[in-house]
Coordinates of N, CA and C in Angstrom, one line a residue:
Chain A
X1 N 19.1 -8.7 2.5 CA 18.7 -8.0 1.5 C 18.1 -6.7 1.7
X2 N 18.7 -5.6 0.9 CA 18.0 -4.2 1.4 C 16.7 -4.2 0.8
X3 N 16.0 -3.3 1.4 CA 14.6 -3.1 1.2 C 14.5 -2.1 0.0
X4 N 13.3 -1.5 -0.1 CA 12.8 -0.6 -1.1 C 13.3 0.8 -0.5
X5 N 14.1 1.5 -1.5 CA 14.6 2.8 -1.0 C 13.9 3.9 -2.0
X6 N 13.4 5.0 -1.3 CA 12.9 6.2 -2.0 C 13.5 7.4 -1.8
X7 N 13.9 8.2 -2.8 CA 14.5 9.4 -2.6 C 13.7 10.6 -3.3
X8 N 13.8 11.7 -2.9 CA 14.2 12.2 -1.5 C 13.1 11.7 -0.5
X9 N 13.3 11.8 0.9 CA 12.4 11.4 1.8 C 11.3 12.6 1.9
X10 N 11.8 13.8 1.8 CA 10.9 15.1 1.9 C 11.0 16.1 0.8
X11 N 10.1 16.5 0.4 CA 10.3 17.8 -0.7 C 9.2 18.9 -0.5
X12 N 9.6 20.0 -0.8 CA 8.7 21.0 -0.6 C 8.8 21.7 -2.1
X13 N 7.6 21.8 -2.7 CA 7.6 22.6 -3.9 C 6.6 23.6 -3.9
X14 N 6.5 24.5 -4.9 CA 5.3 25.5 -5.1 C 4.4 25.2 -6.1
X15 N 3.3 25.7 -6.3 CA 2.3 25.5 -7.3 C 2.9 25.7 -8.8
X16 N 2.6 24.9 -9.6 CA 3.2 25.1 -11.1 C 4.4 24.4 -11.3
X17 N 5.1 24.0 -10.2 CA 6.5 23.5 -10.5 C 6.2 21.9 -10.9
X18 N 7.3 21.2 -11.1 CA 7.2 19.9 -11.5 C 8.2 19.2 -10.5
X19 N 8.0 17.8 -10.2 CA 8.8 17.1 -9.3 C 9.0 15.8 -9.9
X20 N 10.2 15.1 -9.4 CA 10.5 13.8 -10.0 C 11.0 13.1 -8.6
X21 N 10.3 11.9 -8.3 CA 10.5 11.1 -7.2 C 11.1 9.6 -7.9
X22 N 12.1 9.2 -7.0 CA 12.8 8.0 -7.4 C 12.6 6.8 -6.4
X23 N 12.7 5.7 -7.0 CA 12.3 4.5 -6.2 C 13.4 3.2 -6.7
X24 N 14.2 2.7 -5.7 CA 14.9 1.6 -6.0 C 14.3 0.4 -5.4
X25 N 13.9 -0.6 -6.2 CA 13.1 -1.8 -5.6 C 14.1 -2.8 -4.9
X26 N 13.6 -3.7 -4.3 CA 14.4 -5.0 -3.8 C 15.1 -5.6 -4.8
X27 N 16.3 -5.9 -4.6 CA 17.2 -6.5 -5.9 C 16.5 -7.8 -6.1
X28 N 16.4 -7.8 -7.5 CA 15.7 -9.0 -8.1 C 14.3 -8.7 -8.4
X29 N 13.6 -7.8 -7.9 CA 12.2 -7.5 -8.1 C 12.1 -6.6 -9.3
X30 N 11.1 -7.0 -10.2 CA 11.0 -6.3 -11.5 C 9.7 -5.6 -11.6
X31 N 8.9 -5.7 -10.7 CA 7.8 -4.8 -10.7 C 7.8 -3.7 -9.6
X32 N 7.4 -2.5 -10.1 CA 7.3 -1.4 -9.1 C 5.9 -0.7 -9.2
X33 N 5.3 -0.6 -8.3 CA 3.9 0.1 -8.1 C 4.1 1.6 -7.4
X34 N 3.3 2.4 -7.7 CA 3.4 3.7 -7.1 C 1.8 4.0 -6.5
X35 N 1.9 4.6 -5.2 CA 0.7 4.9 -4.6 C 0.8 6.2 -4.1
X36 N -0.4 7.0 -4.0 CA -0.5 8.3 -3.3 C -1.3 8.0 -2.0
X37 N -0.8 8.5 -0.9 CA -1.6 8.3 0.2 C -1.8 9.8 0.9
X38 N -3.1 10.0 1.0 CA -3.6 11.3 1.7 C -4.6 11.0 2.8
X39 N -4.7 11.9 3.8 CA -5.8 11.5 4.9 C -7.1 11.5 4.4
X40 N -7.5 12.2 3.3 CA -8.9 12.1 3.0 C -9.2 10.9 2.0
X41 N -8.2 10.5 1.0 CA -8.5 9.5 0.1 C -7.7 8.1 0.3
X42 N -6.9 8.2 1.4 CA -6.2 6.9 1.7 C -5.2 6.6 0.6
X43 N -4.9 5.3 0.4 CA -3.9 4.8 -0.6 C -4.6 4.5 -1.8
X44 N -4.0 5.3 -2.7 CA -4.7 5.1 -4.2 C -3.5 4.7 -5.2
X45 N -3.9 3.9 -6.0 CA -2.9 3.4 -6.9 C -2.8 4.3 -8.1
X46 N -1.3 4.6 -8.4 CA -1.1 5.3 -9.5 C -0.8 4.6 -10.8
X47 N 0.2 3.9 -10.8 CA 0.6 3.0 -11.9 C 1.6 1.9 -11.5
X48 N 1.7 1.1 -12.3 CA 2.7 -0.2 -12.0 C 3.6 -0.4 -13.3
X49 N 4.7 -0.6 -13.1 CA 5.7 -1.0 -14.1 C 6.3 -2.3 -13.9
X50 N 6.6 -3.0 -15.1 CA 7.3 -4.3 -15.0 C 8.2 -4.4 -16.2
X51 N 9.4 -4.7 -16.0 CA 10.4 -4.8 -17.2 C 10.2 -3.7 -18.1
X52 N 10.1 -2.3 -17.6 CA 10.1 -1.0 -18.3 C 8.7 -0.8 -18.9
X53 N 7.9 -1.7 -18.7 CA 6.6 -1.4 -19.4 C 5.5 -1.1 -18.3
X54 N 4.6 0.0 -18.7 CA 3.6 0.3 -17.7 C 2.4 -0.8 -18.0
X55 N 2.2 -1.6 -17.0 CA 1.1 -2.6 -17.2 C -0.3 -2.2 -16.8
X56 N -0.2 -1.2 -15.8 CA -1.5 -0.7 -15.2 C -1.6 0.7 -14.8
X57 N -2.7 1.2 -14.9 CA -2.6 2.7 -14.5 C -3.9 3.0 -13.8
X58 N -3.7 3.8 -12.7 CA -5.0 4.2 -12.0 C -5.7 5.5 -12.5
X59 N -6.7 6.1 -11.8 CA -7.5 7.2 -12.3 C -6.8 8.6 -11.8
X60 N -5.6 8.9 -12.3 CA -5.1 10.1 -12.0 C -4.9 10.9 -13.4
X61 N -4.8 12.1 -13.3 CA -4.7 13.0 -14.5 C -3.3 12.7 -15.1
X62 N -3.2 13.0 -16.3 CA -2.0 13.0 -17.2 C -0.8 13.7 -16.5
X63 N -1.0 14.6 -15.6 CA 0.2 15.3 -15.0 C 1.1 14.2 -14.2
X64 N 0.6 13.1 -13.8 CA 1.3 12.1 -13.2 C 1.8 11.1 -14.1
X65 N 3.1 10.9 -14.2 CA 3.6 9.9 -15.2 C 4.8 9.3 -14.5
X66 N 5.2 8.2 -15.1 CA 6.3 7.3 -14.5 C 7.1 6.7 -15.5
X67 N 8.2 6.1 -15.2 CA 8.9 5.3 -16.1 C 9.8 4.1 -15.3
X68 N 10.3 3.2 -15.9 CA 11.2 2.3 -15.2 C 12.3 2.0 -16.0
X69 N 13.5 1.9 -15.4 CA 14.8 1.7 -16.1 C 15.2 0.1 -16.2
X70 N 16.0 -0.1 -17.2 CA 16.4 -1.5 -17.3 C 16.9 -2.1 -15.9
X71 N 17.3 -1.4 -15.1 CA 17.9 -2.0 -13.7 C 16.8 -2.0 -12.8
X72 N 15.4 -1.9 -13.1 CA 14.1 -1.8 -12.4 C 13.9 -0.6 -11.7
X73 N 14.9 0.3 -11.4 CA 14.7 1.5 -10.7 C 13.5 2.2 -11.4
X74 N 12.7 3.0 -10.6 CA 11.5 3.6 -11.3 C 11.4 5.2 -10.9
X75 N 10.9 5.9 -11.6 CA 10.8 7.4 -11.3 C 9.3 7.7 -11.5
X76 N 8.7 8.6 -10.8 CA 7.5 9.2 -11.1 C 7.7 10.7 -11.2
X77 N 7.0 11.2 -11.9 CA 6.9 12.8 -12.3 C 5.7 13.4 -12.2
X78 N 5.5 14.5 -11.4 CA 4.2 15.2 -11.4 C 4.5 16.5 -12.0
X79 N 3.9 17.0 -13.0 CA 4.0 18.2 -13.5 C 3.0 19.2 -13.1
X80 N 3.3 20.5 -13.3 CA 2.3 21.5 -12.8 C 1.5 21.3 -11.5
X81 N 2.3 21.3 -10.5 CA 1.8 20.8 -9.2 C 0.7 21.6 -8.6
X82 N -0.2 21.0 -8.0 CA -1.4 21.6 -7.4 C -1.3 21.6 -5.9
X83 N -2.0 22.3 -5.1 CA -1.9 22.1 -3.8 C -2.4 20.7 -3.4
X84 N -3.3 20.3 -4.0 CA -3.8 18.9 -3.7 C -3.1 17.7 -4.0
X85 N -1.8 17.9 -4.4 CA -1.0 16.9 -4.8 C 0.0 16.7 -3.7
X86 N -0.3 17.5 -2.6 CA 0.6 17.2 -1.3 C 0.0 15.8 -0.7
X87 N 1.1 14.9 -0.4 CA 0.8 13.5 -0.1 C 2.0 12.9 0.2
X88 N 1.8 11.7 0.7 CA 3.0 10.7 0.9 C 2.8 9.8 -0.4
X89 N 3.9 9.9 -1.1 CA 4.1 9.1 -2.3 C 4.9 7.8 -1.9
X90 N 4.3 6.7 -2.1 CA 4.9 5.4 -1.8 C 5.0 4.6 -3.0
X91 N 6.2 3.8 -3.0 CA 6.5 2.9 -4.2 C 6.5 1.5 -3.6
X92 N 6.2 0.4 -4.2 CA 6.1 -0.8 -3.7 C 6.9 -1.7 -4.7
X93 N 7.6 -2.7 -4.4 CA 8.3 -3.6 -5.3 C 7.7 -5.0 -5.2
X94 N 7.8 -5.7 -6.2 CA 7.3 -7.1 -6.1 C 8.0 -7.8 -7.3
X95 N 8.1 -9.3 -7.2 CA 8.5 -9.9 -8.3 C 8.0 -10.0 -9.5
X96 N 6.6 -9.7 -9.4 CA 5.7 -9.6 -10.7 C 5.1 -11.0 -10.9
X97 N 5.6 -12.0 -10.1 CA 4.9 -13.3 -10.3 C 4.0 -13.6 -9.1
X98 N 4.3 -13.0 -7.9 CA 3.2 -13.1 -6.9 C 2.6 -11.6 -6.7
X99 N 1.6 -11.6 -5.9 CA 1.0 -10.3 -5.8 C 1.5 -9.6 -4.6
X100 N 2.5 -10.1 -4.0 CA 2.9 -9.5 -2.6 C 3.7 -8.2 -3.0
X101 N 3.5 -7.1 -2.3 CA 4.3 -6.0 -2.5 C 4.9 -5.4 -1.3
X102 N 6.1 -4.9 -1.4 CA 6.9 -4.4 -0.4 C 7.1 -2.9 -0.5
X103 N 6.7 -2.2 0.5 CA 6.7 -0.6 0.3 C 8.1 -0.2 0.8
X104 N 8.3 0.9 0.2 CA 9.4 1.9 0.7 C 8.9 2.8 1.8
X105 N 9.6 3.7 2.4 CA 9.4 4.5 3.2 C 8.5 5.7 2.9
X106 N 8.6 5.9 1.6 CA 7.7 7.1 1.0 C 8.5 8.4 0.9
X107 N 7.9 9.2 0.1 CA 8.3 10.6 -0.1 C 7.3 11.5 0.2
X108 N 7.5 12.4 1.2 CA 6.6 13.3 1.7 C 6.7 14.4 0.8
X109 N 5.6 14.8 0.0 CA 5.7 15.9 -1.0 C 4.8 17.0 -0.3
X110 N 5.3 18.2 -0.2 CA 4.3 19.3 0.3 C 4.4 20.3 -0.8
X111 N 3.3 20.8 -1.3 CA 3.0 21.8 -2.3 C 2.4 23.2 -1.7
X112 N 3.3 24.2 -1.8 CA 2.9 25.3 -1.1 C 2.3 26.4 -2.2
Chain B
X1 N -11.6 7.5 -4.0 CA -12.0 7.1 -2.8 C -11.7 5.5 -2.5
X2 N -12.0 5.2 -1.3 CA -11.9 3.9 -0.9 C -12.7 2.7 -1.6
X3 N -12.0 1.7 -2.0 CA -12.7 0.5 -2.6 C -13.1 -0.5 -1.7
X4 N -12.5 -0.5 -0.5 CA -12.9 -1.7 0.4 C -13.4 -1.0 1.5
X5 N -14.4 -1.7 2.2 CA -14.9 -1.3 3.5 C -14.2 -2.0 4.6
X6 N -13.4 -1.3 5.4 CA -12.6 -1.9 6.6 C -13.2 -1.4 7.8
X7 N -13.4 -2.2 8.8 CA -13.8 -1.9 10.0 C -13.2 -2.7 11.2
X8 N -13.2 -2.2 12.4 CA -13.7 -0.9 12.7 C -12.7 0.2 12.3
X9 N -13.0 1.4 12.5 CA -12.2 2.5 12.0 C -11.1 2.7 12.9
X10 N -11.3 2.4 14.4 CA -10.3 2.7 15.4 C -10.7 1.6 16.5
X11 N -9.7 1.2 17.3 CA -10.0 0.4 18.3 C -9.0 0.8 19.6
X12 N -9.6 0.8 20.7 CA -8.8 1.2 22.1 C -8.9 -0.1 22.8
X13 N -7.7 -0.7 23.2 CA -7.8 -2.1 23.8 C -6.7 -2.0 25.0
X14 N -6.8 -3.0 25.7 CA -5.9 -2.9 26.8 C -5.0 -4.1 26.5
X15 N -3.7 -3.9 27.0 CA -2.8 -5.0 26.7 C -3.2 -6.3 27.1
X16 N -3.0 -7.2 26.3 CA -3.5 -8.7 26.4 C -4.7 -9.0 25.9
X17 N -5.4 -8.1 25.4 CA -6.7 -8.3 24.8 C -6.5 -8.7 23.4
X18 N -7.5 -9.4 22.7 CA -7.3 -10.0 21.3 C -8.1 -8.7 20.5
X19 N -7.6 -8.6 19.2 CA -8.1 -7.7 18.3 C -8.6 -8.3 17.1
X20 N -9.8 -7.8 16.6 CA -10.4 -8.4 15.3 C -10.7 -7.3 14.4
X21 N -10.3 -7.4 13.1 CA -10.8 -6.4 12.1 C -11.2 -7.1 10.9
X22 N -11.9 -6.4 10.1 CA -12.3 -7.2 8.8 C -12.5 -6.1 7.7
X23 N -12.6 -6.7 6.4 CA -12.7 -5.9 5.2 C -13.6 -6.7 4.3
X24 N -14.6 -6.0 3.7 CA -15.4 -6.4 2.7 C -15.5 -5.7 1.4
X25 N -15.6 -6.4 0.3 CA -15.4 -5.7 -1.1 C -16.5 -6.0 -1.9
X26 N -16.9 -5.3 -2.8 CA -18.0 -5.5 -3.8 C -17.5 -6.4 -4.9
X27 N -16.1 -6.4 -5.0 CA -15.3 -7.1 -6.0 C -14.6 -8.4 -5.5
X28 N -14.6 -9.4 -6.4 CA -13.9 -10.6 -6.1 C -12.4 -10.4 -6.1
X29 N -11.7 -10.7 -5.2 CA -10.2 -10.8 -5.2 C -9.4 -12.0 -5.1
X30 N -8.3 -12.1 -5.8 CA -7.6 -13.4 -5.9 C -6.5 -13.3 -4.9
X31 N -6.3 -12.1 -4.3 CA -5.3 -12.2 -3.2 C -5.8 -11.0 -2.3
X32 N -5.6 -11.4 -1.1 CA -5.8 -10.4 0.1 C -4.5 -10.3 0.8
X33 N -4.0 -8.9 1.2 CA -2.9 -8.7 2.1 C -3.2 -7.9 3.2
X34 N -2.4 -8.0 4.3 CA -2.6 -7.1 5.5 C -1.3 -6.5 5.8
X35 N -1.6 -5.2 6.0 CA -0.2 -4.4 6.3 C -0.3 -3.7 7.5
X36 N 0.7 -3.2 8.2 CA 0.7 -2.4 9.3 C 1.6 -1.2 9.0
X37 N 1.1 0.0 9.3 CA 1.9 1.4 9.0 C 2.1 2.1 10.3
X38 N 3.2 2.3 10.5 CA 3.8 3.2 11.6 C 3.9 4.7 11.2
X39 N 3.7 5.6 12.0 CA 4.0 7.0 11.6 C 5.1 7.3 10.8
X40 N 5.0 7.9 9.8 CA 6.2 8.3 9.0 C 7.0 7.2 8.3
X41 N 6.4 6.0 8.1 CA 6.8 5.0 7.5 C 5.8 4.3 6.4
X42 N 6.4 3.5 5.7 CA 5.8 2.7 4.7 C 4.9 1.7 5.1
X43 N 3.9 1.1 4.6 CA 3.3 0.0 5.1 C 4.2 -1.3 5.1
X44 N 4.1 -2.1 6.1 CA 4.8 -3.3 6.3 C 3.9 -4.6 6.1
X45 N 4.3 -5.4 5.1 CA 3.5 -6.6 4.8 C 3.5 -7.5 6.0
X46 N 2.3 -7.9 6.5 CA 2.2 -8.9 7.7 C 1.7 -10.4 7.2
X47 N 0.7 -10.4 6.4 CA 0.3 -11.6 5.9 C -0.3 -11.6 4.6
X48 N 0.0 -12.7 3.7 CA -0.6 -12.6 2.2 C -1.4 -14.0 2.2
X49 N -2.5 -13.7 1.7 CA -3.5 -14.8 1.5 C -3.9 -15.1 -0.1
X50 N -3.9 -16.2 -0.4 CA -4.2 -16.5 -2.0 C -5.2 -17.4 -2.3
X51 N -5.8 -18.1 -1.3 CA -6.9 -19.0 -1.6 C -8.2 -18.7 -0.7
X52 N -9.3 -19.0 -1.4 CA -10.5 -18.8 -0.6 C -10.6 -19.7 0.4
X53 N -10.8 -19.3 1.8 CA -11.0 -20.3 2.8 C -9.6 -20.3 3.6
X54 N -8.5 -19.8 3.0 CA -7.2 -20.1 3.6 C -7.2 -19.3 4.9
X55 N -6.5 -20.1 6.0 CA -6.4 -19.3 7.2 C -4.7 -19.4 7.4
X56 N -4.2 -18.2 7.6 CA -2.8 -18.1 7.7 C -2.3 -17.3 9.0
X57 N -1.3 -17.9 9.7 CA -0.7 -17.2 10.9 C 0.5 -16.7 11.0
X58 N 0.9 -15.6 11.6 CA 2.3 -15.2 11.5 C 2.6 -14.6 13.0
X59 N 3.0 -15.5 13.8 CA 3.1 -15.0 15.2 C 1.7 -15.0 15.8
X60 N 1.6 -13.8 16.5 CA 0.2 -13.7 17.1 C -0.8 -13.2 16.2
X61 N -0.6 -13.0 14.9 CA -1.5 -12.7 13.8 C -2.0 -13.8 13.2
X62 N -3.4 -13.7 12.9 CA -4.0 -14.7 12.2 C -5.0 -14.0 11.2
X63 N -5.0 -14.5 9.8 CA -5.8 -13.8 8.8 C -6.5 -14.9 8.1
X64 N -7.8 -14.6 7.6 CA -8.4 -15.5 6.7 C -8.9 -14.8 5.5
X65 N -8.9 -15.7 4.5 CA -9.5 -15.3 3.1 C -10.9 -15.8 3.0
X66 N -11.8 -15.0 3.0 CA -13.2 -15.5 2.9 C -13.6 -16.4 1.8
X67 N -14.6 -17.1 2.0 CA -14.8 -18.2 1.1 C -15.7 -17.5 -0.2
X68 N -16.2 -16.3 0.1 CA -16.9 -15.7 -1.1 C -15.8 -14.9 -2.0
X69 N -14.6 -14.8 -1.4 CA -13.4 -14.1 -2.1 C -13.7 -12.5 -2.1
X70 N -14.6 -12.1 -1.2 CA -14.9 -10.7 -1.0 C -14.7 -10.2 0.3
X71 N -14.1 -11.0 1.2 CA -13.9 -10.5 2.4 C -12.6 -11.2 3.1
X72 N -12.1 -10.6 4.1 CA -10.8 -11.0 4.8 C -10.9 -10.5 6.2
X73 N -10.4 -11.3 7.2 CA -10.3 -11.0 8.5 C -8.9 -11.2 9.1
X74 N -8.5 -10.0 10.0 CA -7.2 -10.2 10.7 C -7.6 -10.2 12.2
X75 N -6.9 -11.2 13.0 CA -7.0 -11.1 14.3 C -5.6 -11.1 15.0
X76 N -5.5 -10.4 16.0 CA -4.2 -10.2 16.8 C -4.6 -10.7 18.2
X77 N -3.8 -11.7 18.6 CA -4.1 -12.2 19.9 C -3.2 -11.7 21.0
X78 N -3.7 -11.4 22.2 CA -2.8 -11.1 23.4 C -2.0 -9.9 22.9
X79 N -2.5 -8.8 22.7 CA -2.0 -7.7 22.2 C -0.9 -7.0 23.1
X80 N 0.2 -6.4 22.5 CA 1.2 -5.8 23.2 C 1.3 -4.3 22.8
X81 N 2.1 -3.4 23.8 CA 2.3 -2.1 23.2 C 2.6 -1.7 21.8
X82 N 3.6 -2.6 21.1 CA 4.1 -2.5 20.0 C 3.2 -2.8 18.8
X83 N 2.0 -3.3 19.3 CA 1.0 -3.6 18.1 C 0.3 -2.2 17.7
X84 N 0.6 -1.1 18.4 CA 0.0 0.2 18.1 C 0.3 0.5 16.7
X85 N -0.7 0.9 15.9 CA -0.3 1.4 14.4 C -1.6 1.4 13.8
X86 N -1.6 1.6 12.5 CA -2.8 1.4 11.5 C -2.7 0.3 10.7
X87 N -3.5 -0.5 10.7 CA -3.6 -1.9 10.0 C -4.6 -1.6 8.7
X88 N -4.0 -2.1 7.6 CA -4.6 -1.9 6.2 C -4.9 -3.1 5.6
X89 N -6.0 -3.5 5.1 CA -6.2 -4.6 4.2 C -6.2 -4.2 2.8
X90 N -5.7 -5.1 2.0 CA -5.5 -4.6 0.6 C -5.8 -5.9 -0.2
X91 N -6.4 -5.7 -1.4 CA -6.9 -6.7 -2.2 C -6.5 -6.5 -3.6
X92 N -6.3 -7.6 -4.4 CA -5.9 -7.5 -5.8 C -6.8 -8.4 -6.5
X93 N -7.3 -7.8 -7.7 CA -8.3 -8.5 -8.5 C -7.5 -9.3 -9.7
X94 N -8.1 -10.3 -10.2 CA -7.5 -11.1 -11.2 C -7.2 -10.0 -12.4
X95 N -5.9 -10.2 -12.9 CA -5.4 -9.5 -14.2 C -5.3 -8.0 -13.9
X96 N -5.3 -7.5 -12.5 CA -5.2 -6.2 -12.3 C -3.6 -6.0 -11.8
X97 N -2.8 -6.0 -12.8 CA -1.3 -6.1 -12.5 C -0.8 -5.1 -11.6
X98 N -0.2 -5.5 -10.4 CA 0.4 -4.6 -9.6 C -0.6 -3.5 -8.8
X99 N -1.8 -3.7 -9.1 CA -2.9 -2.7 -8.3 C -3.5 -3.3 -7.1
X100 N -3.0 -2.7 -5.8 CA -3.8 -3.1 -4.8 C -4.8 -2.1 -4.4
X101 N -6.0 -2.5 -4.0 CA -6.9 -1.6 -3.5 C -7.0 -1.7 -2.0
X102 N -7.0 -0.6 -1.4 CA -6.9 -0.6 0.1 C -8.0 -0.2 0.9
X103 N -8.2 -0.7 2.0 CA -9.2 -0.2 3.0 C -8.7 1.0 3.6
X104 N -9.5 1.7 4.4 CA -9.4 2.9 4.9 C -8.4 2.8 6.2
X105 N -8.2 1.6 6.6 CA -7.3 1.5 7.8 C -8.1 1.2 9.1
X106 N -7.4 0.5 10.1 CA -7.9 0.4 11.4 C -6.9 0.9 12.3
X107 N -7.3 1.9 13.2 CA -6.1 2.5 14.1 C -6.3 1.8 15.4
X108 N -5.1 1.1 15.8 CA -5.2 0.3 17.0 C -4.3 1.0 18.1
X109 N -5.0 1.3 19.2 CA -4.3 1.9 20.4 C -4.3 0.8 21.6
X110 N -3.2 0.6 22.1 CA -3.1 -0.4 23.2 C -2.7 0.4 24.4
X111 N -3.4 0.1 25.6 CA -3.1 0.8 26.7 C -2.6 -0.2 27.6
X112 N -1.6 0.1 28.5 CA -1.1 -0.8 29.4 C -2.2 -1.4 30.6

């Protein structure tokens, strides 16, 4: 069974731009969670989607948004990028019935 | 910032030695997970714990869910060079859909 895939793996943007990251969960998994990882703050939860509905949201500004499609694939969008948004963005998939989450390789976003 | 207190921050050990690390939280969790992350990759799930007092092994790894439900421990026995990496604990609270709270990580360095 294929693991979690994320595209693109690397991205360079400039301040003020917006970006969309994509995540394909493990086949059969209906839950997708997104995390931001930085050296200073570690791994922080952004939001979680299950069956196209956002069930939980972390403490990030409204510039961070996401959605989930009927095939469970998920996207997250960051608008009006700031230098501090530079980070590794990780998505994790799960069945939604157990709490185990399986991570993708991440998207490394650099904001210049 | 970090929600969990994970210690130690780093460990320098010789091949063959045992490794112990732990996490404590001010919150009660119903799930504790332990992950390992290699550079440039996403975290890989090592062990999942669901019951207070539960002791679970995965090869040379053993983890325990503390009876207070506010702590967890991970032990690695007879370390080998491929054990190098950053180990994270993560906890999930009841009704906190898809949201894992992570420790800051323990960096393990194994010398021959």
